[in-house]
Amino acid sequence: MNFILFIAKKISRSETLHRSISSPAVNIGSTAVGLGITIMILSVAVIRGFKQQINNKLRNLTSDVVVMPYQGEDDITSRPISVRDDTLHSIQQISILKYVEPVCIKNGILKIKEENEGVLFKGVMQNYHWDLLKAYLVEGTFPSYSDTFVSKEVVISKKLADRMNLKLNQKIIVYFINKIVDEEGREKIEYRSRDLYVKGIIHPQLGELDNQLVYGDVKMIQRVNNWKVDQFSQIELYAKEPASSDAIIEQVIDKIPYNYQLVRVEELYSNIFNWLEMIDVNAVIIIVLMLIVASVNMVSALIILILEKVSLIGILKALGMNNWNIKNIFLLLSLKILFKGLLYGNVLSVIIMLLQQHFHIFTLDSDAYYVNYIPVEWNFMEWLLLNIGTVLVCLVCMYVPTYLISKMLPSEILRWE
């Protein structure tokens, strides 16, 4: 093995190799590997970044698991759940839960002069953990609610504020619609208006989800709906990392009444999560294409290198070296080319990721992609698997052209020389 390595080093360090016809092919092969691994690493990092960013935003706005009554999808806010203090306390004691937030949700109509806009009012309690939304606050502050009086301060989304031309501390009017049944059993529509004041503006950038968001005092919705103080639309359960939705459901299901259901955020917003799964398919396609490109270029460079060193192969065979050892010489040469490309590709990908993370060079339309820049997130295991996979695939492919060596006869090679 030492002799094989010695010959491979001699060939790679030879000045004639760098001036030979195989030199451009070797450089192209190394460049193809470098660009291929760069694109693969960046593709995986971007997809992981996308999924992480959107997952975090969704879970901050909606929680990991929601406790709600069984009801139709078109009637998610009209029926309350009754939350006793002891039940709420027992759920809060579950170790994998970070926050337990009872909330009231109701559709309304925001009216400013002659303009109307549908809104989704989310009533929260006085001890609501606003740090869930702190990263998205762009103007103003979060309100402080009391358990003794109803506050009129609200937090709205930036998209809603821009569309309705709303400013901080501005007065707005929201109309809520109630369906009531009179003494004769007939259903009627009742409108109730509330004067509110804009205390803060958030910008989560989640497309249609945050277009109509309004956060306010939970007691307002309870009074509009004629609910008791222990009645809510749902309970939002936020997990500590890295607890999954299934783990939450498994521990909570025995603590809630039988007529309530536990719904994962993946089920509530299946369209967004289906879109994220489709992105994974794109990553697989990119990786396969880049592996094919890198392998083809490496095979081409190896074939040219073998044909250029035909005379050396003939001499080594004449001296008694077997085909297997000669193949290993050229495979070692190929590995040097391969690792050179991997080194440059990894360095380039790290530089691009660091620049993007700190300066957000490449931007996006947040309305279409839920983020205003391309997010990247590096993962060691994925990086390691990509590099190992590239080496293995290229090695397997490079064994194919080495069979040319087996077909070369020393007598014919030396006669040509």
Tab-separated table of C-alpha atoms in Angstrom:
chain	number	residue	atom	x	y	z
A	1	MET	CA	0.000	0.000	0.000
A	2	ASN	CA	2.914	2.347	0.754
A	3	PHE	CA	4.277	1.783	-2.762
A	4	ILE	CA	0.853	2.557	-4.302
A	5	LEU	CA	0.598	5.747	-2.263
A	6	PHE	CA	4.161	6.690	-3.220
A	7	ILE	CA	3.424	6.396	-6.961
A	8	ALA	CA	0.127	8.309	-6.601
A	9	LYS	CA	1.926	11.158	-4.821
A	10	LYS	CA	4.652	11.233	-7.485
A	11	ILE	CA	2.078	11.502	-10.257
A	12	SER	CA	0.023	14.199	-8.485
A	13	ARG	CA	3.092	16.293	-7.702
A	14	SER	CA	4.603	15.921	-11.146
A	15	GLU	CA	5.037	19.196	-13.051
A	16	THR	CA	4.142	17.434	-16.302
A	17	LEU	CA	0.709	16.526	-14.881
A	18	HIS	CA	-0.140	20.202	-14.381
A	19	ARG	CA	0.940	20.997	-17.960
A	20	SER	CA	-0.709	17.954	-19.559
A	21	ILE	CA	-3.983	17.668	-21.469
A	22	SER	CA	-5.614	16.132	-18.398
A	23	SER	CA	-5.046	19.261	-16.313
A	24	PRO	CA	-8.183	21.116	-17.542
A	25	ALA	CA	-10.284	17.976	-17.029
A	26	VAL	CA	-8.932	17.597	-13.477
A	27	ASN	CA	-9.713	21.239	-12.701
A	28	ILE	CA	-13.212	20.929	-14.164
A	29	GLY	CA	-13.841	17.791	-12.122
A	30	SER	CA	-12.669	19.459	-8.925
A	31	THR	CA	-14.743	22.574	-9.687
A	32	ALA	CA	-17.846	20.487	-10.412
A	33	VAL	CA	-17.499	18.718	-7.064
A	34	GLY	CA	-16.951	22.039	-5.275
A	35	LEU	CA	-19.978	23.722	-6.845
A	36	GLY	CA	-22.068	20.591	-6.374
A	37	ILE	CA	-21.385	20.289	-2.645
A	38	THR	CA	-21.888	24.056	-2.232
A	39	ILE	CA	-25.312	23.923	-3.873
A	40	MET	CA	-26.319	20.815	-1.892
A	41	ILE	CA	-25.267	22.286	1.456
A	42	LEU	CA	-26.965	25.609	0.726
A	43	SER	CA	-30.149	23.884	-0.494
A	44	VAL	CA	-30.446	21.810	2.670
A	45	ALA	CA	-29.572	24.817	4.878
A	46	VAL	CA	-32.160	27.028	3.156
A	47	ILE	CA	-34.902	24.402	3.424
A	48	ARG	CA	-34.092	23.776	7.094
A	49	GLY	CA	-34.093	27.538	7.664
A	50	PHE	CA	-37.459	27.941	5.928
A	51	LYS	CA	-39.065	25.153	7.920
A	52	GLN	CA	-37.617	26.386	11.204
A	53	GLN	CA	-38.674	29.996	10.669
A	54	ILE	CA	-42.217	29.179	9.560
A	55	ASN	CA	-42.632	26.530	12.265
A	56	ASN	CA	-41.565	28.997	14.943
A	57	LYS	CA	-43.900	31.701	13.651
A	58	LEU	CA	-46.870	29.357	13.430
A	59	ARG	CA	-46.311	27.947	16.888
A	60	ASN	CA	-45.791	31.406	18.417
A	61	LEU	CA	-49.078	32.612	16.939
A	62	THR	CA	-51.157	29.475	17.395
A	63	SER	CA	-49.286	27.179	19.856
A	64	ASP	CA	-48.289	23.517	19.378
A	65	VAL	CA	-51.587	21.938	20.444
A	66	VAL	CA	-55.016	23.494	20.961
A	67	VAL	CA	-57.751	22.246	23.323
A	68	MET	CA	-61.172	23.020	21.856
A	69	PRO	CA	-64.732	21.640	21.852
A	70	TYR	CA	-65.900	19.267	19.129
A	71	GLN	CA	-67.601	21.391	16.501
A	72	GLY	CA	-67.723	22.123	12.795
A	73	GLU	CA	-64.899	23.980	11.091
A	74	ASP	CA	-67.256	26.874	10.269
A	75	ASP	CA	-68.158	27.336	13.940
A	76	ILE	CA	-64.845	27.530	15.753
A	77	THR	CA	-65.633	30.508	17.991
A	78	SER	CA	-69.270	30.201	19.068
A	79	ARG	CA	-69.072	27.339	21.582
A	80	PRO	CA	-67.020	27.792	24.745
A	81	ILE	CA	-65.061	25.364	26.842
A	82	SER	CA	-65.299	25.670	30.623
A	83	VAL	CA	-61.895	25.662	32.287
A	84	ARG	CA	-61.889	25.021	36.024
A	85	ASP	CA	-58.954	26.340	38.012
A	86	ASP	CA	-57.909	22.879	39.179
A	87	THR	CA	-57.992	21.524	35.602
A	88	LEU	CA	-55.941	24.447	34.349
A	89	HIS	CA	-53.482	24.042	37.204
A	90	SER	CA	-53.010	20.317	36.522
A	91	ILE	CA	-52.276	21.028	32.863
A	92	GLN	CA	-49.796	23.752	33.813
A	93	GLN	CA	-47.890	21.255	35.971
A	94	ILE	CA	-47.010	19.079	32.946
A	95	SER	CA	-43.258	19.317	32.615
A	96	ILE	CA	-43.033	19.413	28.809
A	97	LEU	CA	-45.339	22.457	28.587
A	98	LYS	CA	-43.856	25.931	28.565
A	99	TYR	CA	-47.074	27.979	28.487
A	100	VAL	CA	-50.785	27.234	28.899
A	101	GLU	CA	-52.883	30.088	27.504
A	102	PRO	CA	-56.724	30.138	27.649
A	103	VAL	CA	-57.964	32.497	24.899
A	104	CYS	CA	-61.225	33.679	23.341
A	105	ILE	CA	-61.414	34.026	19.569
A	106	LYS	CA	-64.139	35.851	17.665
A	107	ASN	CA	-64.603	37.230	14.176
A	108	GLY	CA	-65.393	40.921	13.867
A	109	ILE	CA	-65.565	43.860	11.483
A	110	LEU	CA	-63.149	46.755	11.834
A	111	LYS	CA	-64.668	50.053	10.723
A	112	ILE	CA	-62.648	53.197	9.963
A	113	LYS	CA	-64.734	56.001	8.443
A	114	GLU	CA	-66.185	54.456	5.282
A	115	GLU	CA	-63.849	51.450	5.180
A	116	ASN	CA	-64.580	48.027	6.633
A	117	GLU	CA	-62.269	45.062	7.155
A	118	GLY	CA	-62.855	41.630	8.630
A	119	VAL	CA	-60.673	40.845	11.649
A	120	LEU	CA	-59.966	37.897	13.914
A	121	PHE	CA	-59.992	39.106	17.517
A	122	LYS	CA	-57.946	37.012	19.915
A	123	GLY	CA	-58.705	37.760	23.562
A	124	VAL	CA	-55.907	36.946	26.002
A	125	MET	CA	-55.692	36.953	29.806
A	126	GLN	CA	-53.802	39.415	31.996
A	127	ASN	CA	-50.866	37.010	32.424
A	128	TYR	CA	-50.504	36.262	28.712
A	129	HIS	CA	-46.878	35.658	27.715
A	130	TRP	CA	-46.263	38.465	25.241
A	131	ASP	CA	-42.667	37.302	24.787
A	132	LEU	CA	-44.094	34.878	22.199
A	133	LEU	CA	-44.697	37.918	19.973
A	134	LYS	CA	-41.817	40.129	21.108
A	135	ALA	CA	-39.698	39.323	18.033
A	136	TYR	CA	-42.487	40.594	15.768
A	137	LEU	CA	-43.218	43.909	17.533
A	138	VAL	CA	-42.413	46.809	15.182
A	139	GLU	CA	-44.220	49.732	16.869
A	140	GLY	CA	-45.578	50.573	20.301
A	141	THR	CA	-45.710	48.203	23.273
A	142	PHE	CA	-47.783	45.293	24.506
A	143	PRO	CA	-50.755	46.181	26.750
A	144	SER	CA	-51.133	45.203	30.380
A	145	TYR	CA	-54.517	43.744	31.264
A	146	SER	CA	-56.220	43.623	34.643
A	147	ASP	CA	-58.616	41.087	36.127
A	148	THR	CA	-60.910	43.831	37.404
A	149	PHE	CA	-61.827	45.917	34.346
A	150	VAL	CA	-61.976	45.492	30.570
A	151	SER	CA	-59.093	47.116	28.721
A	152	LYS	CA	-59.612	48.773	25.339
A	153	GLU	CA	-55.971	48.502	24.284
A	154	VAL	CA	-55.208	46.113	21.423
A	155	VAL	CA	-52.305	44.879	19.315
A	156	ILE	CA	-52.868	44.661	15.565
A	157	SER	CA	-50.904	43.303	12.604
A	158	LYS	CA	-48.840	45.647	10.442
A	159	LYS	CA	-50.612	44.481	7.298
A	160	LEU	CA	-53.949	45.434	8.810
A	161	ALA	CA	-52.555	48.771	9.990
A	162	ASP	CA	-51.132	49.574	6.551
A	163	ARG	CA	-54.294	48.546	4.744
A	164	MET	CA	-56.540	50.630	7.014
A	165	ASN	CA	-53.966	53.424	7.530
A	166	LEU	CA	-53.936	52.962	11.316
A	167	LYS	CA	-51.474	54.601	13.704
A	168	LEU	CA	-50.477	54.026	17.324
A	169	ASN	CA	-53.021	55.193	19.929
A	170	GLN	CA	-55.628	55.651	17.213
A	171	LYS	CA	-59.235	54.889	18.071
A	172	ILE	CA	-60.875	52.081	16.112
A	173	ILE	CA	-64.330	50.511	16.225
A	174	VAL	CA	-64.857	46.761	15.962
A	175	TYR	CA	-68.296	45.261	15.424
A	176	PHE	CA	-68.978	41.753	16.701
A	177	ILE	CA	-71.821	39.613	15.415
A	178	ASN	CA	-73.851	37.351	17.687
A	179	LYS	CA	-76.526	34.873	16.696
A	180	ILE	CA	-79.380	34.888	19.205
A	181	VAL	CA	-82.630	32.940	19.403
A	182	ASP	CA	-85.746	34.837	20.462
A	183	GLU	CA	-88.619	33.512	22.552
A	184	GLU	CA	-90.314	32.131	19.444
A	185	GLY	CA	-87.222	30.113	18.480
A	186	ARG	CA	-86.239	32.337	15.586
A	187	GLU	CA	-82.547	33.053	14.984
A	188	LYS	CA	-81.541	36.702	14.834
A	189	ILE	CA	-78.318	38.578	14.222
A	190	GLU	CA	-77.158	41.041	16.900
A	191	TYR	CA	-74.353	43.577	16.381
A	192	ARG	CA	-72.225	44.800	19.269
A	193	SER	CA	-69.599	47.491	18.795
A	194	ARG	CA	-66.529	48.186	20.914
A	195	ASP	CA	-64.216	51.208	20.903
A	196	LEU	CA	-60.565	50.167	20.956
A	197	TYR	CA	-57.146	51.859	20.881
A	198	VAL	CA	-54.034	50.636	19.057
A	199	LYS	CA	-51.332	49.990	21.642
A	200	GLY	CA	-48.872	47.955	19.532
A	201	ILE	CA	-48.254	46.735	15.989
A	202	ILE	CA	-46.722	43.345	15.155
A	203	HIS	CA	-45.444	41.990	11.843
A	204	PRO	CA	-45.157	38.166	11.902
A	205	GLN	CA	-45.180	37.930	8.075
A	206	LEU	CA	-47.319	34.825	7.752
A	207	GLY	CA	-49.374	35.662	4.697
A	208	GLU	CA	-53.130	35.546	5.176
A	209	LEU	CA	-52.784	34.288	8.746
A	210	ASP	CA	-51.654	37.634	10.171
A	211	ASN	CA	-53.598	39.895	7.793
A	212	GLN	CA	-56.538	40.194	10.197
A	213	LEU	CA	-54.988	39.624	13.612
A	214	VAL	CA	-56.106	41.700	16.582
A	215	TYR	CA	-55.003	40.862	20.152
A	216	GLY	CA	-57.099	42.249	22.990
A	217	ASP	CA	-58.566	41.666	26.442
A	218	VAL	CA	-60.220	38.263	26.874
A	219	LYS	CA	-62.932	39.761	29.094
A	220	MET	CA	-64.229	41.781	26.162
A	221	ILE	CA	-65.074	38.663	24.154
A	222	GLN	CA	-66.514	36.944	27.220
A	223	ARG	CA	-68.924	39.844	27.735
A	224	VAL	CA	-69.811	40.089	24.048
A	225	ASN	CA	-70.606	36.357	23.998
A	226	ASN	CA	-72.316	36.428	27.421
A	227	TRP	CA	-69.807	33.872	28.704
A	228	LYS	CA	-68.665	33.296	32.259
A	229	VAL	CA	-65.158	34.174	33.436
A	230	ASP	CA	-64.061	30.520	33.183
A	231	GLN	CA	-65.312	30.044	29.612
A	232	PHE	CA	-62.955	30.323	26.650
A	233	SER	CA	-62.842	29.439	22.959
A	234	GLN	CA	-59.775	27.247	23.397
A	235	ILE	CA	-56.643	26.590	25.410
A	236	GLU	CA	-53.312	26.978	23.639
A	237	LEU	CA	-50.517	24.644	24.755
A	238	TYR	CA	-46.928	25.694	24.027
A	239	ALA	CA	-44.231	23.059	24.355
A	240	LYS	CA	-40.744	23.271	25.705
A	241	GLU	CA	-38.172	22.281	23.135
A	242	PRO	CA	-37.881	19.644	21.806
A	243	ALA	CA	-41.248	18.171	22.859
A	244	SER	CA	-43.500	17.092	19.995
A	245	SER	CA	-47.250	17.570	19.549
A	246	ASP	CA	-47.784	13.847	20.072
A	247	ALA	CA	-45.946	13.952	23.398
A	248	ILE	CA	-48.139	16.842	24.546
A	249	ILE	CA	-51.346	15.066	23.551
A	250	GLU	CA	-50.253	11.894	25.303
A	251	GLN	CA	-49.805	13.701	28.622
A	252	VAL	CA	-52.751	16.100	28.385
A	253	ILE	CA	-55.478	13.836	27.042
A	254	ASP	CA	-56.273	12.319	30.470
A	255	LYS	CA	-56.590	15.754	32.093
A	256	ILE	CA	-59.320	17.239	29.883
A	257	PRO	CA	-63.055	16.349	29.699
A	258	TYR	CA	-64.120	13.730	27.147
A	259	ASN	CA	-66.103	16.272	25.083
A	260	TYR	CA	-63.008	18.361	24.268
A	261	GLN	CA	-60.520	17.590	21.522
A	262	LEU	CA	-56.779	18.145	21.125
A	263	VAL	CA	-55.773	19.528	17.731
A	264	ARG	CA	-52.190	19.807	16.458
A	265	VAL	CA	-51.029	22.963	14.731
A	266	GLU	CA	-50.152	20.750	11.744
A	267	GLU	CA	-53.848	19.928	11.425
A	268	LEU	CA	-55.039	23.506	11.871
A	269	TYR	CA	-52.758	24.786	9.109
A	270	SER	CA	-52.239	21.704	6.987
A	271	ASN	CA	-51.865	23.762	3.787
A	272	ILE	CA	-48.701	25.448	5.077
A	273	PHE	CA	-47.191	22.209	6.373
A	274	ASN	CA	-48.004	20.423	3.094
A	275	TRP	CA	-46.147	23.194	1.292
A	276	LEU	CA	-43.137	22.680	3.560
A	277	GLU	CA	-43.155	18.953	2.785
A	278	MET	CA	-43.138	19.716	-0.936
A	279	ILE	CA	-39.967	21.757	-0.430
A	280	ASP	CA	-38.233	18.592	0.828
A	281	VAL	CA	-38.903	16.970	-2.559
A	282	ASN	CA	-37.147	19.877	-4.278
A	283	ALA	CA	-34.102	19.348	-2.065
A	284	VAL	CA	-33.916	15.663	-3.003
A	285	ILE	CA	-34.080	16.543	-6.713
A	286	ILE	CA	-31.308	19.141	-6.352
A	287	ILE	CA	-29.067	16.724	-4.433
A	288	VAL	CA	-29.533	13.943	-6.999
A	289	LEU	CA	-28.788	16.295	-9.900
A	290	MET	CA	-25.671	17.681	-8.234
A	291	LEU	CA	-24.389	14.169	-7.447
A	292	ILE	CA	-24.877	13.179	-11.087
A	293	VAL	CA	-23.029	16.281	-12.320
A	294	ALA	CA	-20.148	15.783	-9.881
A	295	SER	CA	-19.865	12.048	-10.641
A	296	VAL	CA	-19.912	12.529	-14.424
A	297	ASN	CA	-17.180	15.159	-14.262
A	298	MET	CA	-15.046	13.068	-11.931
A	299	VAL	CA	-15.426	10.006	-14.179
A	300	SER	CA	-14.483	12.087	-17.238
A	301	ALA	CA	-11.386	13.440	-15.501
A	302	LEU	CA	-10.360	9.934	-14.421
A	303	ILE	CA	-10.782	8.485	-17.917
A	304	ILE	CA	-8.606	11.246	-19.406
A	305	LEU	CA	-6.018	10.706	-16.670
A	306	ILE	CA	-5.907	6.951	-17.330
A	307	LEU	CA	-5.540	7.404	-21.086
A	308	GLU	CA	-2.789	9.940	-20.567
A	309	LYS	CA	-0.844	7.548	-18.315
A	310	VAL	CA	-1.150	4.499	-20.582
A	311	SER	CA	2.626	4.113	-20.820
A	312	LEU	CA	2.990	4.167	-17.030
A	313	ILE	CA	0.283	1.504	-16.742
A	314	GLY	CA	2.150	-0.671	-19.260
A	315	ILE	CA	5.440	-0.332	-17.377
A	316	LEU	CA	3.799	-1.117	-14.004
A	317	LYS	CA	2.127	-4.194	-15.482
A	318	ALA	CA	5.389	-5.315	-17.043
A	319	LEU	CA	7.062	-5.013	-13.654
A	320	GLY	CA	4.435	-7.345	-12.177
A	321	MET	CA	1.928	-5.008	-10.540
A	322	ASN	CA	-1.606	-6.392	-10.669
A	323	ASN	CA	-4.686	-4.565	-11.978
A	324	TRP	CA	-6.153	-4.003	-8.513
A	325	ASN	CA	-3.124	-2.051	-7.263
A	326	ILE	CA	-2.930	0.023	-10.441
A	327	LYS	CA	-6.625	0.852	-10.100
A	328	ASN	CA	-6.012	1.987	-6.534
A	329	ILE	CA	-3.275	4.364	-7.723
A	330	PHE	CA	-5.723	6.186	-9.976
A	331	LEU	CA	-8.453	6.069	-7.354
A	332	LEU	CA	-6.099	7.783	-4.917
A	333	LEU	CA	-5.427	10.440	-7.544
A	334	SER	CA	-9.176	10.878	-7.985
A	335	LEU	CA	-9.692	11.137	-4.246
A	336	LYS	CA	-7.238	14.016	-4.105
A	337	ILE	CA	-9.201	15.813	-6.821
A	338	LEU	CA	-12.445	14.982	-5.032
A	339	PHE	CA	-11.313	16.198	-1.601
A	340	LYS	CA	-9.910	19.375	-3.110
A	341	GLY	CA	-13.327	20.128	-4.576
A	342	LEU	CA	-15.044	19.245	-1.280
A	343	LEU	CA	-12.736	21.572	0.652
A	344	TYR	CA	-13.374	24.545	-1.618
A	345	GLY	CA	-17.102	23.795	-1.760
A	346	ASN	CA	-17.498	23.576	2.022
A	347	VAL	CA	-15.537	26.778	2.598
A	348	LEU	CA	-17.584	28.615	-0.038
A	349	SER	CA	-20.902	27.395	1.399
A	350	VAL	CA	-19.907	28.463	4.931
A	351	ILE	CA	-18.946	31.939	3.707
A	352	ILE	CA	-22.249	32.358	1.845
A	353	MET	CA	-24.279	31.147	4.852
A	354	LEU	CA	-22.486	33.491	7.266
A	355	LEU	CA	-22.983	36.463	4.946
A	356	GLN	CA	-26.667	35.632	4.523
A	357	GLN	CA	-27.245	35.122	8.239
A	358	HIS	CA	-25.681	38.454	9.186
A	359	PHE	CA	-26.528	40.709	6.239
A	360	HIS	CA	-29.629	39.099	4.621
A	361	ILE	CA	-28.202	39.683	1.155
A	362	PHE	CA	-30.824	37.605	-0.669
A	363	THR	CA	-34.350	38.887	-0.017
A	364	LEU	CA	-37.813	37.445	-0.675
A	365	ASP	CA	-41.411	38.557	-0.965
A	366	SER	CA	-42.829	37.903	2.512
A	367	ASP	CA	-46.396	37.695	1.168
A	368	ALA	CA	-45.457	34.659	-0.907
A	369	TYR	CA	-42.778	32.993	1.255
A	370	TYR	CA	-43.682	34.147	4.834
A	371	VAL	CA	-40.165	35.584	5.313
A	372	ASN	CA	-38.529	38.679	3.817
A	373	TYR	CA	-35.109	37.072	3.342
A	374	ILE	CA	-33.737	33.611	2.598
A	375	PRO	CA	-33.154	31.931	5.981
A	376	VAL	CA	-30.308	29.443	6.380
A	377	GLU	CA	-29.653	27.023	9.212
A	378	TRP	CA	-26.635	24.744	9.369
A	379	ASN	CA	-26.989	21.227	10.753
A	380	PHE	CA	-23.899	19.137	11.493
A	381	MET	CA	-25.417	15.723	10.765
A	382	GLU	CA	-26.880	16.832	7.436
A	383	TRP	CA	-23.567	18.442	6.483
A	384	LEU	CA	-21.662	15.270	7.398
A	385	LEU	CA	-24.063	12.995	5.495
A	386	LEU	CA	-23.871	15.185	2.372
A	387	ASN	CA	-20.075	15.070	2.354
A	388	ILE	CA	-19.876	11.338	3.067
A	389	GLY	CA	-22.599	10.616	0.510
A	390	THR	CA	-20.797	12.652	-2.160
A	391	VAL	CA	-17.530	10.796	-1.548
A	392	LEU	CA	-19.199	7.363	-1.650
A	393	VAL	CA	-21.239	8.065	-4.802
A	394	CYS	CA	-18.236	9.485	-6.646
A	395	LEU	CA	-16.048	6.561	-5.542
A	396	VAL	CA	-18.548	4.007	-6.784
A	397	CYS	CA	-18.852	5.814	-10.114
A	398	MET	CA	-15.071	6.145	-10.444
A	399	TYR	CA	-14.601	2.389	-10.181
A	400	VAL	CA	-16.265	2.037	-13.585
A	401	PRO	CA	-13.538	3.708	-15.704
A	402	THR	CA	-10.770	1.844	-13.835
A	403	TYR	CA	-11.872	-1.328	-15.623
A	404	LEU	CA	-10.129	0.135	-18.677
A	405	ILE	CA	-6.896	-0.751	-16.894
A	406	SER	CA	-7.863	-4.433	-16.840
A	407	LYS	CA	-8.245	-4.415	-20.626
A	408	MET	CA	-4.795	-2.944	-21.263
A	409	LEU	CA	-2.083	-5.481	-22.208
A	410	PRO	CA	1.528	-4.532	-21.441
A	411	SER	CA	2.819	-5.963	-24.746
A	412	GLU	CA	0.481	-3.788	-26.828
A	413	ILE	CA	1.037	-0.671	-24.726
A	414	LEU	CA	4.823	-0.907	-24.890
A	415	ARG	CA	4.733	-1.684	-28.643
A	416	TRP	CA	2.758	1.554	-29.217
A	417	GLU	CA	5.357	3.446	-27.262
